[in-house]
XYZ file of C-alpha atoms in Angstrom:
382
model
C -29.224 53.701 -37.298
C -31.261 56.264 -39.246
C -33.448 53.532 -40.541
C -33.710 51.881 -37.114
C -34.837 55.287 -35.673
C -37.382 55.783 -38.412
C -38.876 52.371 -37.692
C -39.023 53.072 -34.032
C -40.553 56.593 -34.660
C -43.473 55.156 -36.715
C -44.100 52.812 -33.818
C -43.938 55.557 -31.141
C -46.753 56.970 -29.045
C -49.193 58.870 -31.331
C -47.233 57.676 -34.348
C -47.115 53.934 -33.637
C -50.004 52.831 -35.869
C -49.337 51.910 -39.312
C -52.512 53.419 -40.759
C -54.344 56.466 -41.797
C -58.026 57.530 -41.294
C -61.192 58.817 -42.665
C -61.875 62.574 -42.596
C -64.098 63.214 -39.593
C -67.766 63.426 -40.370
C -68.599 67.081 -40.044
C -72.409 66.541 -39.592
C -71.890 64.364 -36.471
C -71.187 67.207 -34.087
C -73.097 66.073 -31.070
C -72.486 66.243 -27.406
C -71.226 62.995 -25.915
C -73.737 62.824 -23.115
C -76.710 63.317 -25.453
C -75.466 60.615 -27.754
C -75.302 57.662 -25.480
C -77.356 57.008 -22.315
C -75.483 53.589 -21.605
C -72.210 54.986 -20.923
C -71.945 52.818 -17.798
C -70.515 50.080 -19.944
C -67.282 51.891 -20.415
C -65.299 52.692 -17.165
C -61.940 54.243 -18.119
C -61.883 54.799 -21.838
C -63.013 58.227 -23.224
C -62.800 57.397 -26.967
C -65.984 55.177 -27.220
C -69.346 54.452 -25.666
C -71.759 51.576 -26.081
C -75.622 51.409 -26.032
C -77.011 47.950 -25.920
C -80.685 46.927 -26.972
C -82.260 43.619 -27.287
C -81.952 43.946 -31.093
C -78.565 45.535 -31.680
C -75.603 47.174 -30.089
C -74.682 50.789 -30.945
C -70.985 51.683 -30.665
C -69.883 55.352 -30.861
C -66.269 56.245 -31.523
C -65.531 59.808 -30.661
C -63.133 62.096 -32.659
C -60.050 62.500 -30.379
C -59.048 65.603 -32.265
C -62.249 67.485 -32.190
C -64.241 67.673 -28.903
C -67.801 66.702 -28.978
C -67.634 65.288 -32.552
C -68.317 61.694 -33.585
C -65.829 59.974 -35.747
C -67.732 56.787 -36.466
C -70.869 54.896 -35.315
C -71.332 51.126 -35.570
C -74.506 49.103 -35.409
C -73.891 45.507 -34.408
C -76.465 42.768 -35.029
C -75.876 39.116 -34.480
C -75.679 37.107 -37.582
C -78.220 34.735 -36.045
C -80.930 37.209 -35.807
C -83.145 38.694 -38.432
C -82.120 42.258 -39.322
C -84.310 44.557 -37.343
C -86.166 47.411 -38.964
C -85.579 51.137 -38.262
C -81.959 50.675 -37.117
C -80.225 53.968 -36.117
C -77.658 55.523 -38.544
C -74.358 53.974 -38.668
C -72.219 51.294 -40.162
C -73.965 47.962 -40.044
C -71.750 44.955 -39.062
C -73.179 41.454 -38.553
C -71.365 39.710 -35.670
C -69.370 37.772 -34.763
C -66.736 38.733 -37.319
C -64.866 35.615 -38.695
C -62.633 37.114 -41.426
C -60.848 40.460 -41.032
C -57.939 42.468 -42.119
C -55.640 44.225 -39.619
C -53.367 47.246 -40.455
C -51.023 46.818 -37.421
C -49.405 44.644 -34.771
C -51.625 46.324 -32.174
C -54.895 44.928 -33.462
C -53.279 41.525 -34.017
C -52.136 41.590 -30.238
C -55.662 42.369 -29.086
C -57.178 39.545 -31.152
C -54.654 37.270 -29.785
C -55.751 38.084 -26.327
C -59.458 37.476 -27.322
C -58.423 34.189 -28.846
C -59.571 35.424 -32.144
C -56.209 35.752 -34.058
C -57.478 32.981 -36.384
C -59.974 35.442 -37.994
C -57.006 37.578 -39.422
C -56.940 36.809 -43.134
C -54.587 39.673 -44.113
C -52.153 42.079 -42.368
C -50.166 45.207 -43.402
C -46.382 45.121 -42.753
C -46.331 41.668 -40.999
C -42.528 41.991 -40.537
C -43.403 44.096 -37.392
C -45.851 41.638 -35.995
C -44.210 39.498 -33.442
C -46.923 36.835 -33.224
C -46.014 33.405 -34.407
C -49.499 32.573 -35.675
C -49.310 35.578 -38.041
C -45.777 34.734 -39.177
C -46.538 31.145 -39.771
C -49.646 32.207 -41.761
C -47.638 34.559 -43.921
C -45.222 31.685 -44.521
C -47.755 29.100 -45.686
C -50.025 31.622 -47.529
C -53.011 31.357 -45.173
C -52.460 35.013 -44.256
C -51.890 37.626 -46.868
C -49.195 40.222 -46.705
C -51.048 43.483 -47.828
C -47.915 45.605 -48.049
C -47.641 49.123 -46.454
C -50.468 50.244 -44.233
C -50.144 53.705 -45.856
C -50.916 52.180 -49.249
C -52.128 48.690 -48.862
C -52.762 46.347 -51.801
C -56.502 46.936 -52.510
C -56.736 44.030 -54.974
C -55.455 41.656 -52.382
C -58.002 42.952 -49.924
C -60.810 42.311 -52.383
C -59.519 38.786 -52.976
C -59.557 38.030 -49.200
C -63.148 39.325 -49.024
C -62.930 40.274 -45.293
C -66.004 41.286 -43.372
C -64.134 44.308 -41.835
C -60.841 46.091 -41.832
C -59.238 47.030 -38.358
C -57.334 50.239 -38.610
C -56.169 53.084 -36.412
C -56.793 56.549 -37.777
C -54.402 59.457 -37.822
C -55.431 63.031 -37.800
C -56.510 64.642 -41.089
C -55.631 61.551 -43.135
C -57.670 59.196 -45.330
C -57.891 55.567 -46.189
C -57.548 56.230 -49.931
C -58.845 53.579 -52.347
C -59.666 51.327 -49.375
C -62.652 53.567 -48.704
C -64.161 52.945 -52.021
C -64.401 49.177 -51.750
C -67.267 49.233 -49.422
C -65.733 47.003 -46.685
C -66.474 48.469 -43.165
C -63.482 50.039 -41.628
C -63.383 49.841 -37.853
C -61.655 52.852 -36.491
C -59.580 52.112 -33.416
C -58.343 55.268 -31.714
C -57.155 53.529 -28.574
C -53.727 55.053 -28.875
C -55.194 58.487 -28.150
C -56.514 57.513 -24.793
C -54.813 59.683 -22.099
C -54.556 56.949 -19.433
C -53.137 53.406 -19.561
C -56.271 51.747 -18.278
C -58.320 53.873 -20.662
C -56.383 52.401 -23.603
C -56.446 49.031 -22.278
C -60.245 49.096 -22.079
C -60.426 49.018 -25.761
C -60.039 45.304 -25.537
C -63.793 45.531 -24.613
C -64.415 47.525 -27.696
C -62.792 44.791 -30.030
C -64.602 42.099 -28.100
C -68.076 43.469 -29.081
C -67.311 42.720 -32.866
C -66.374 38.985 -32.069
C -69.006 38.196 -29.282
C -66.176 37.785 -26.750
C -67.362 40.331 -24.055
C -67.272 37.909 -21.145
C -63.604 37.023 -21.860
C -62.715 40.736 -22.462
C -64.304 41.756 -19.223
C -62.340 39.203 -17.378
C -59.088 40.006 -18.933
C -59.710 43.726 -18.389
C -60.519 43.360 -14.789
C -57.370 41.319 -14.165
C -55.356 44.145 -15.864
C -57.101 46.832 -13.750
C -56.312 44.861 -10.410
C -52.723 44.312 -11.352
C -52.174 47.842 -12.457
C -53.838 49.477 -9.474
C -51.753 47.376 -7.111
C -48.457 48.336 -8.867
C -49.490 51.840 -8.798
C -50.079 51.745 -5.025
C -46.673 49.988 -4.641
C -44.905 52.813 -6.676
C -46.601 55.415 -4.591
C -44.939 54.195 -1.556
C -41.483 55.143 -2.854
C -39.696 57.889 -0.927
C -38.301 59.531 -4.152
C -39.487 60.540 -7.541
C -36.469 60.500 -10.046
C -36.691 62.711 -13.041
C -36.998 60.988 -16.480
C -37.253 61.764 -20.250
C -37.681 59.535 -23.260
C -36.860 58.702 -26.843
C -34.303 60.063 -29.284
C -34.386 62.733 -31.879
C -35.306 61.830 -35.500
C -33.946 64.180 -38.183
C -34.267 67.689 -36.825
C -36.925 66.908 -34.266
C -37.273 65.046 -31.003
C -40.731 63.448 -30.623
C -41.742 63.041 -27.000
C -44.963 61.918 -25.193
C -47.201 64.918 -24.141
C -47.771 65.586 -20.590
C -51.340 64.152 -20.552
C -50.461 61.175 -22.804
C -50.855 57.524 -21.509
C -47.086 57.232 -21.786
C -46.725 60.144 -19.268
C -49.278 58.653 -16.968
C -47.324 55.339 -16.988
C -44.124 57.374 -15.778
C -46.089 58.994 -13.106
C -47.805 55.821 -11.939
C -44.313 54.257 -11.826
C -43.181 56.803 -9.298
C -41.090 59.030 -11.609
C -41.272 62.643 -12.482
C -41.550 63.150 -16.211
C -39.744 66.334 -17.402
C -42.933 67.363 -19.420
C -45.415 66.351 -16.777
C -46.903 69.801 -16.749
C -47.471 69.888 -20.504
C -51.198 69.550 -21.471
C -50.822 67.594 -24.739
C -52.488 64.185 -24.989
C -50.511 63.070 -28.134
C -46.947 63.718 -28.912
C -44.523 66.803 -28.745
C -42.258 67.760 -31.670
C -39.254 69.609 -30.071
C -35.742 70.649 -31.104
C -32.677 69.033 -29.566
C -31.787 72.264 -27.701
C -35.243 72.451 -26.058
C -34.951 68.869 -24.932
C -31.456 69.410 -23.554
C -32.469 72.559 -21.773
C -35.224 70.754 -19.797
C -33.755 67.231 -19.465
C -30.161 67.777 -19.243
C -29.971 66.929 -15.480
C -32.610 64.185 -15.538
C -31.893 61.063 -13.575
C -33.102 58.515 -16.249
C -33.544 58.356 -19.981
C -35.629 55.730 -21.591
C -35.023 54.758 -25.204
C -36.900 52.627 -27.659
C -35.179 51.131 -30.748
C -35.564 48.567 -33.403
C -32.377 46.605 -34.273
C -30.635 43.318 -34.258
C -27.768 44.028 -31.789
C -28.276 45.648 -28.332
C -27.896 49.431 -28.444
C -24.641 50.753 -26.699
C -23.491 54.167 -25.352
C -21.081 54.132 -28.249
C -23.960 53.561 -30.810
C -25.741 56.587 -29.266
C -22.929 59.103 -29.589
C -21.977 57.844 -33.009
C -25.524 58.530 -34.085
C -25.377 62.130 -32.673
C -22.472 63.207 -30.316
C -24.301 65.810 -28.247
C -26.371 63.106 -26.673
C -23.302 62.836 -24.401
C -24.344 66.235 -22.785
C -27.131 64.641 -20.782
C -26.465 63.523 -17.179
C -28.188 60.320 -17.925
C -25.559 59.541 -20.394
C -22.655 60.604 -18.111
C -24.113 58.494 -15.236
C -24.967 55.530 -17.339
C -28.631 55.557 -16.437
C -30.048 55.034 -19.869
C -32.526 51.979 -20.352
C -33.380 50.532 -23.625
C -36.440 48.708 -24.966
C -35.475 46.994 -28.202
C -38.847 46.385 -29.877
C -37.244 44.005 -32.401
C -36.518 41.617 -29.554
C -39.579 42.020 -27.216
C -43.372 42.182 -27.717
C -43.576 45.718 -26.330
C -46.140 46.958 -28.999
C -48.289 43.883 -28.899
C -48.506 44.008 -25.023
C -48.687 47.713 -24.370
C -52.342 48.318 -25.359
C -53.825 45.352 -23.352
C -51.282 44.876 -20.538
C -49.995 48.332 -19.302
C -49.402 46.606 -15.969
C -46.577 44.594 -17.515
C -44.907 47.843 -18.814
C -45.542 49.531 -15.406
C -43.751 46.823 -13.606
C -40.741 47.222 -15.719
C -40.685 50.991 -15.085
C -40.849 50.472 -11.337
C -37.936 48.114 -11.617
C -36.025 50.939 -13.257
C -36.951 53.732 -10.863
C -37.441 51.870 -7.660
C -35.776 48.460 -7.829
C -36.114 47.869 -4.064
C -39.870 47.696 -4.493
C -39.645 44.660 -6.785
C -36.844 42.507 -5.493
C -35.961 39.631 -7.727
C -38.004 40.829 -10.594
C -36.776 40.136 -14.156
C -37.726 42.929 -16.634
C -39.685 41.889 -19.694
C -38.850 44.932 -22.029
C -36.222 47.231 -20.663
C -32.378 46.516 -20.145
C -29.611 48.870 -19.070
C -27.867 50.282 -22.082
C -24.663 48.397 -23.100
C -21.643 50.247 -21.984
C -19.557 49.061 -24.876
């Protein structure tokens, strides 16, 4: 169980990306509004902006940990065009990309949505990627297993000769030797967005590197429409049950902050998250006693795990007997998402509407009669 919880932990909100990042550039400390006059391209996301010109596209990725600071800037030029003179400062990338390395299942999922999964030549920790194309590629050798994202095999990356590496940075970390091989690293900080639609809009960010903007716009608009309709449906509920999430790992309990996209999902599903008043965008690190004090009487408890067999109440208390103190345990109102069995992490970044409908089913089942949940199940009683 400890290993299962560890696997789930590294996939969690704010911790779910199997990667690390460049140190933020200290000289790029500019105000967002002065950087980009073409922010109309982005509707919901706060982490990037786009400035298009006839000769190139400039993408600015903002540092989610330091307000007003730029994390990275990319200058995209179509491969069919002559390289313009006097390009602005930034990492030059010729598009469309045709051969890439990905650090996580998240980027693989997005590329799958864009119909560009065939560009993946190498992937870190493929055992966690629930995509048949990737698994088959690893099996027949057309896609290379690059090992742990925290320490990928640099020699294999060099042999693959990718045009770019798609990775998701963590605060105050570095890419190590990978930074020295001069292959462009595309920083994807979508997981730091504070709203589900903000995160989902990063499909449009990815699309710019693959010349799939029309498809991405269509996919994203469908997601927006579905999400907003479900949100309105949940708003019609006459009650707002209380809820908390996850389990403790070691001595700490990692929970979504009150301003995180996970907290917004719970709110939009018509629930009252126990930490809704918290102002943290990322995750919280709390003691068991702190969680018990605030969530003991909560109506629902949502758990994510990674294991072969369904999780049961017996499994829960065998791992840590004080879990039985929660009312959600006593009333058998715990719901489990087993990420080993469902494509939760592949779908979450692009289809928050799918997750939202599952949550509405949990909290307000009468609003979605006949619906069969995709991700969550009631915890096994035995």
